[in-house]
Short mmCIF file of C-alpha atoms and ligand atoms in Angstrom, two decimals:
data_model
loop_
_atom_site.label_atom_id
_atom_site.label_comp_id
_atom_site.label_asym_id
_atom_site.label_seq_id
_atom_site.Cartn_x
_atom_site.Cartn_y
_atom_site.Cartn_z
CA UNK A 1481 60.31 130.84 117.83
CA UNK A 1482 57.10 129.85 116.14
CA UNK A 1483 57.56 128.32 112.70
CA UNK A 1484 56.15 130.38 109.88
CA UNK A 1485 53.47 128.35 108.11
CA UNK A 1486 51.50 129.56 105.16
CA UNK A 1487 49.21 127.94 102.63
CA UNK A 1488 47.78 127.97 99.15
CA UNK A 1489 44.23 126.64 99.10
CA UNK A 1490 42.82 126.31 95.58
CA UNK A 1491 39.44 124.84 94.71
CA UNK A 1492 39.71 122.15 92.00
CA UNK A 1493 36.92 123.60 89.89
CA UNK A 1494 39.03 124.63 86.92
CA UNK A 1495 42.63 124.91 85.72
CA UNK A 1496 45.01 127.22 87.55
CA UNK A 1497 45.67 130.49 85.76
CA UNK A 1498 48.22 133.29 86.09
CA UNK A 1499 46.39 134.70 89.12
CA UNK A 1500 46.78 131.40 90.95
CA UNK A 1501 50.42 131.19 89.88
CA UNK A 1502 51.07 134.62 91.37
CA UNK A 1503 49.29 133.71 94.59
CA UNK A 1504 51.01 130.34 94.95
CA UNK A 1505 54.46 131.79 94.16
CA UNK A 1506 53.98 134.76 96.51
CA UNK A 1507 52.98 132.42 99.30
CA UNK A 1508 55.70 129.88 98.57
CA UNK A 1509 58.38 132.60 98.37
CA UNK A 1510 57.24 134.01 101.71
CA UNK A 1511 57.59 130.58 103.32
CA UNK A 1512 61.05 130.12 101.80
CA UNK A 1513 62.19 133.56 102.91
CA UNK A 1514 61.04 132.90 106.47
CA UNK A 1515 62.51 129.41 106.56
CA UNK A 1516 58.98 128.17 107.12
CA UNK A 1517 56.53 125.70 105.72
CA UNK A 1518 54.25 125.92 102.68
CA UNK A 1519 51.03 123.94 102.89
CA UNK A 1520 48.86 123.05 99.90
CA UNK A 1521 45.21 122.42 100.69
CA UNK A 1522 42.52 121.26 98.29
CA UNK A 1523 39.27 123.11 99.00
CA UNK A 1524 36.84 120.74 97.33
CA UNK A 1525 33.75 121.04 99.51
CA UNK A 1526 31.72 121.95 96.45
CA UNK A 1527 31.38 118.39 95.23
CA UNK A 1528 29.10 119.48 92.42
CA UNK A 1529 31.93 121.44 90.81
CA UNK A 1530 35.17 119.85 92.02
CA UNK A 1531 36.78 117.39 89.59
CA UNK A 1532 39.66 114.94 90.14
CA UNK A 1533 41.27 116.01 86.87
CA UNK A 1534 41.48 119.62 88.11
CA UNK A 1535 43.07 118.43 91.33
CA UNK A 1536 45.64 116.39 89.41
CA UNK A 1537 46.32 119.47 87.27
CA UNK A 1538 46.92 121.58 90.41
CA UNK A 1539 49.68 119.21 91.55
CA UNK A 1540 51.20 119.10 88.10
CA UNK A 1541 51.08 122.85 87.46
CA UNK A 1542 52.51 123.79 90.87
CA UNK A 1543 55.33 121.26 90.55
CA UNK A 1544 56.08 122.64 87.09
CA UNK A 1545 56.37 126.12 88.63
CA UNK A 1546 58.97 124.75 91.05
CA UNK A 1547 56.75 124.79 94.11
CA UNK A 1548 57.12 122.05 96.72
CA UNK A 1549 54.63 121.42 99.49
CA UNK A 1550 54.50 119.27 102.59
CA UNK A 1551 52.66 115.95 102.35
CA UNK A 1552 50.03 114.74 102.92
CA UNK A 1553 47.84 117.29 101.18
CA UNK A 1554 44.61 117.91 103.06
CA UNK A 1555 41.54 117.41 100.91
CA UNK A 1556 38.55 119.06 102.57
CA UNK A 1557 35.96 116.65 101.21
CA UNK A 1558 37.57 113.92 103.30
CA UNK A 1559 37.08 115.82 106.54
CA UNK A 1560 33.44 116.85 106.52
CA UNK A 1561 33.01 115.41 110.02
CA UNK A 1562 35.48 118.02 111.33
CA UNK A 1563 33.46 120.91 109.94
CA UNK A 1564 30.22 119.36 111.12
CA UNK A 1565 31.75 119.13 114.59
CA UNK A 1566 32.67 122.81 114.51
CA UNK A 1567 29.17 123.69 113.35
CA UNK A 1568 27.64 121.50 116.07
CA UNK A 1569 29.66 123.40 118.65
CA UNK A 1570 28.04 126.63 117.43
CA UNK A 1571 24.61 124.98 117.29
CA UNK A 1572 24.98 123.76 120.88
CA UNK A 1573 25.87 127.26 122.01
CA UNK A 1574 22.93 128.73 120.13
CA UNK A 1575 25.19 130.95 118.02
CA UNK A 1576 23.65 129.85 114.73
CA UNK A 1577 20.07 129.56 113.57
CA UNK A 1578 18.18 127.79 110.83
CA UNK A 1579 17.19 130.10 108.02
CA UNK A 1580 14.44 128.73 105.78
CA UNK A 1581 14.42 131.61 103.38
CA UNK A 1582 15.23 130.88 99.81
CA UNK A 1583 17.65 132.98 97.82
CA UNK A 1584 14.66 134.59 96.17
CA UNK A 1585 13.07 135.50 99.54
CA UNK A 1586 16.30 137.06 100.65
CA UNK A 1587 16.75 138.98 97.43
CA UNK A 1588 13.23 140.38 97.83
CA UNK A 1589 13.74 141.32 101.47
CA UNK A 1590 16.91 143.13 100.52
CA UNK A 1591 15.35 144.92 97.58
CA UNK A 1592 12.76 146.37 99.95
CA UNK A 1593 15.36 147.43 102.52
CA UNK A 1594 16.84 150.94 102.50
CA UNK A 1595 20.31 151.52 101.04
CA UNK A 1596 20.11 148.29 99.01
CA UNK A 1597 22.12 146.00 101.27
CA UNK A 1598 23.96 143.15 99.61
CA UNK A 1599 22.73 139.62 100.16
CA UNK A 1600 25.73 139.09 102.34
CA UNK A 1601 24.52 141.64 104.87
CA UNK A 1602 21.42 139.60 105.67
CA UNK A 1603 20.28 139.55 109.31
CA UNK A 1604 17.62 137.37 110.77
CA UNK A 1605 16.79 135.10 113.64
CA UNK A 1606 15.44 131.70 114.49
CA UNK A 1607 11.74 131.08 113.88
CA UNK A 1608 9.47 130.42 116.83
CA UNK A 1609 9.98 126.73 117.80
CA UNK A 1610 6.56 125.51 116.63
CA UNK A 1611 6.96 127.16 113.23
CA UNK A 1612 10.44 125.75 112.85
CA UNK A 1613 9.30 122.26 113.83
CA UNK A 1614 6.56 122.42 111.22
CA UNK A 1615 9.01 123.39 108.49
CA UNK A 1616 11.42 120.63 109.48
CA UNK A 1617 8.56 118.18 109.53
CA UNK A 1618 7.59 119.27 106.03
CA UNK A 1619 11.18 118.64 104.92
CA UNK A 1620 11.85 122.24 103.94
CA UNK A 1621 15.48 122.98 103.34
CA UNK A 1622 17.39 125.54 105.35
CA UNK A 1623 20.79 127.06 105.89
CA UNK A 1624 22.63 127.51 109.17
CA UNK A 1625 23.47 131.15 109.63
CA UNK A 1626 25.79 132.65 112.17
CA UNK A 1627 23.85 135.06 114.39
CA UNK A 1628 25.88 138.22 114.82
CA UNK A 1629 23.51 139.29 117.55
CA UNK A 1630 24.17 136.11 119.53
CA UNK A 1631 27.89 136.23 118.82
CA UNK A 1632 28.02 139.76 120.17
CA UNK A 1633 26.09 138.78 123.28
CA UNK A 1634 28.32 135.75 123.84
CA UNK A 1635 31.58 137.64 123.50
CA UNK A 1636 30.58 140.85 125.22
CA UNK A 1637 33.26 143.56 125.08
CA UNK A 1638 35.65 141.10 123.37
CA UNK A 1639 33.47 141.37 120.27
CA UNK A 1640 34.30 145.04 119.91
CA UNK A 1641 37.95 144.46 120.71
CA UNK A 1642 38.42 142.03 117.82
CA UNK A 1643 41.38 143.08 115.72
CA UNK A 1644 43.65 141.42 113.21
CA UNK A 1645 46.94 142.26 111.60
CA UNK A 1646 47.30 142.69 107.87
CA UNK A 1647 49.77 144.55 105.66
CA UNK A 1648 48.13 147.87 106.58
CA UNK A 1649 48.70 147.35 110.30
CA UNK A 1650 46.21 146.52 113.01
CA UNK A 1651 42.63 146.48 111.73
CA UNK A 1652 39.49 146.48 113.83
CA UNK A 1653 37.31 143.59 112.71
CA UNK A 1654 33.86 144.50 111.47
CA UNK A 1655 31.98 141.23 111.04
CA UNK A 1656 28.79 143.27 110.48
CA UNK A 1657 30.03 143.85 106.95
CA UNK A 1658 29.06 140.27 106.23
CA UNK A 1659 25.77 140.09 108.06
CA UNK A 1660 24.62 136.67 109.25
CA UNK A 1661 26.64 134.43 106.96
CA UNK A 1662 25.64 130.97 105.91
CA UNK A 1663 27.93 128.43 107.57
CA UNK A 1664 26.29 125.31 106.17
CA UNK A 1665 23.33 124.13 104.14
CA UNK A 1666 21.46 120.92 104.36
CA UNK A 1667 22.92 119.71 101.09
CA UNK A 1668 26.28 121.28 101.79
CA UNK A 1669 27.73 120.37 105.18
CA UNK A 1670 29.97 123.41 105.48
CA UNK A 1671 30.75 126.73 103.90
CA UNK A 1672 34.12 127.92 102.68
CA UNK A 1673 34.39 130.21 105.70
CA UNK A 1674 33.99 127.52 108.32
CA UNK A 1675 36.13 124.91 106.58
CA UNK A 1676 38.91 127.34 105.77
CA UNK A 1677 39.14 128.81 109.25
CA UNK A 1678 39.04 125.36 110.80
CA UNK A 1679 41.79 123.99 108.57
CA UNK A 1680 44.05 127.01 108.92
CA UNK A 1681 44.06 126.38 112.66
CA UNK A 1682 44.40 122.62 112.36
CA UNK A 1683 47.32 122.98 109.96
CA UNK A 1684 49.08 125.50 112.16
CA UNK A 1685 48.92 128.28 109.59
CA UNK A 1686 50.53 131.39 111.08
CA UNK A 1687 50.24 133.58 107.97
CA UNK A 1688 47.26 133.60 105.63
CA UNK A 1689 48.50 135.12 102.38
CA UNK A 1690 45.87 135.53 99.67
CA UNK A 1691 44.44 137.96 97.15
CA UNK A 1692 42.89 141.37 97.76
CA UNK A 1693 39.57 139.87 96.77
CA UNK A 1694 39.50 138.08 100.11
CA UNK A 1695 40.41 141.10 102.22
CA UNK A 1696 36.84 141.36 103.54
CA UNK A 1697 36.81 137.72 104.58
CA UNK A 1698 39.29 138.35 107.39
CA UNK A 1699 36.66 140.47 109.18
CA UNK A 1700 34.49 137.39 109.50
CA UNK A 1701 37.22 134.81 109.91
CA UNK A 1702 38.64 136.38 113.05
CA UNK A 1703 35.18 136.27 114.62
CA UNK A 1704 34.86 132.57 113.81
CA UNK A 1705 38.32 131.97 115.28
CA UNK A 1706 37.31 133.73 118.47
CA UNK A 1707 34.03 131.83 118.75
CA UNK A 1708 35.70 128.47 118.11
CA UNK A 1709 38.67 129.26 120.30
CA UNK A 1710 41.16 128.93 117.44
CA UNK A 1711 44.45 130.81 117.14
CA UNK A 1712 44.43 133.89 114.94
CA UNK A 1713 46.89 134.05 112.05
CA UNK A 1714 48.43 137.18 110.54
CA UNK A 1715 46.85 138.22 107.23
CA UNK A 1716 48.58 139.44 104.09
CA UNK A 1717 46.72 140.39 100.92
CA UNK A 1718 48.40 140.56 97.57
CA UNK A 1719 47.47 142.35 94.36
CA UNK A 1720 45.37 140.57 91.77
CA UNK A 1721 46.52 139.69 88.29
CA UNK A 1722 44.28 141.27 85.71
CA UNK A 1723 43.49 140.03 82.23
CA UNK A 1724 43.86 142.08 79.06
CA UNK A 1725 40.34 143.40 79.67
CA UNK A 1726 41.47 144.90 82.98
CA UNK A 1727 39.29 142.47 84.90
CA UNK A 1728 40.38 139.93 87.47
CA UNK A 1729 41.26 136.61 85.83
CA UNK A 1730 38.60 133.97 86.14
CA UNK A 1731 38.31 130.32 85.25
CA UNK A 1732 36.92 131.25 81.83
CA UNK A 1733 40.20 132.94 80.77
CA UNK A 1734 41.49 129.79 79.15
CA UNK A 1735 44.46 131.49 77.50
CA UNK A 1736 45.89 132.39 80.90
CA UNK A 1737 45.79 128.88 82.30
CA UNK A 1738 49.19 127.49 83.19
CA UNK A 1739 48.32 124.52 81.03
CA UNK A 1740 47.75 126.62 77.92
CA UNK A 1741 50.86 128.71 78.59
CA UNK A 1742 52.99 125.62 79.00
CA UNK A 1743 51.60 124.13 75.80
CA UNK A 1744 52.41 127.31 73.95
CA UNK A 1745 56.06 126.92 74.99
CA UNK A 1746 56.25 129.27 77.98
CA UNK A 1747 58.63 128.34 80.78
CA UNK A 1748 58.13 128.74 84.54
CA UNK A 1749 60.52 131.71 84.33
CA UNK A 1750 58.27 133.27 81.67
CA UNK A 1751 55.28 132.82 83.98
CA UNK A 1752 57.10 134.49 86.87
CA UNK A 1753 57.94 137.37 84.61
CA UNK A 1754 54.38 137.65 83.34
CA UNK A 1755 53.13 138.15 86.90
CA UNK A 1756 55.94 140.51 87.80
CA UNK A 1757 57.92 138.17 90.04
CA UNK A 1758 61.18 137.76 88.17
N1 LIG B 321 39.52 128.01 97.97
C1 LIG B 321 39.55 129.42 98.03
C2 LIG B 321 39.70 129.99 96.64
O1 LIG B 321 40.13 129.26 95.75
C3 LIG B 321 40.74 129.86 98.89
C4 LIG B 321 40.50 131.10 99.63
C5 LIG B 321 41.57 131.33 100.70
O2 LIG B 321 42.76 131.38 100.38
O3 LIG B 321 41.20 131.45 101.86
O4 LIG B 321 39.37 131.12 96.39
#
């Protein structure tokens, strides 16, 4: 039988709060219950925001909660060549294109489009070669976007047969919800989507367990898995922990950080109770 492997993949851009504790505990408990493995991965591709002290705090806070992970911990910033290789594969197969539009350009194009699409639903295509060469020559910056049109052409009927399993059953994937997503920028060798999908496969993750807020991401991730010939995990989405204001906890909710709770005398058992896991 295949070993159950799941993961918790925080970004070290702030201190973990109750929402992270719930996610990490839910994931860890699932691995324990299945006699499987729990992987901790540090998603620090955003080097402008990631800080070593937040990473150290992640290890400390999770250990305090009683969570144990397998070593070594994969730190994404140390594996940029992997993600660049995956991107190159898509470049070579003409499944991505260079998009020279700025955020402002895109926002304007969307504002003029009917039904007010979100930025995420952007669609475009490669510029004519001479125009592109001129922009590259001029050093203009660009992003690599996945072309849904090309992906559909490459996969044929398999594109429409893409499904994934989550807690609601079998779901038909609708990558169109995301439009042509950015997979890398010149100053940013990979996006979360590409790095996360790549690492889940590399680390043998069989079950991706994460918050509701990432439910939509699965629609895109299964397409990337198909295009890169990676195995598809099962998805499970859990509820989000809300703050007193009824909103999802964010890094700014200092009072809910595990650090602050610990300093105020709370125990790991108190934290489990606070998130409804006792
Ligand atoms: N690094 C992502 C986050 O902190 C993880 C998302 C995921 O679990 O795929 O939101």
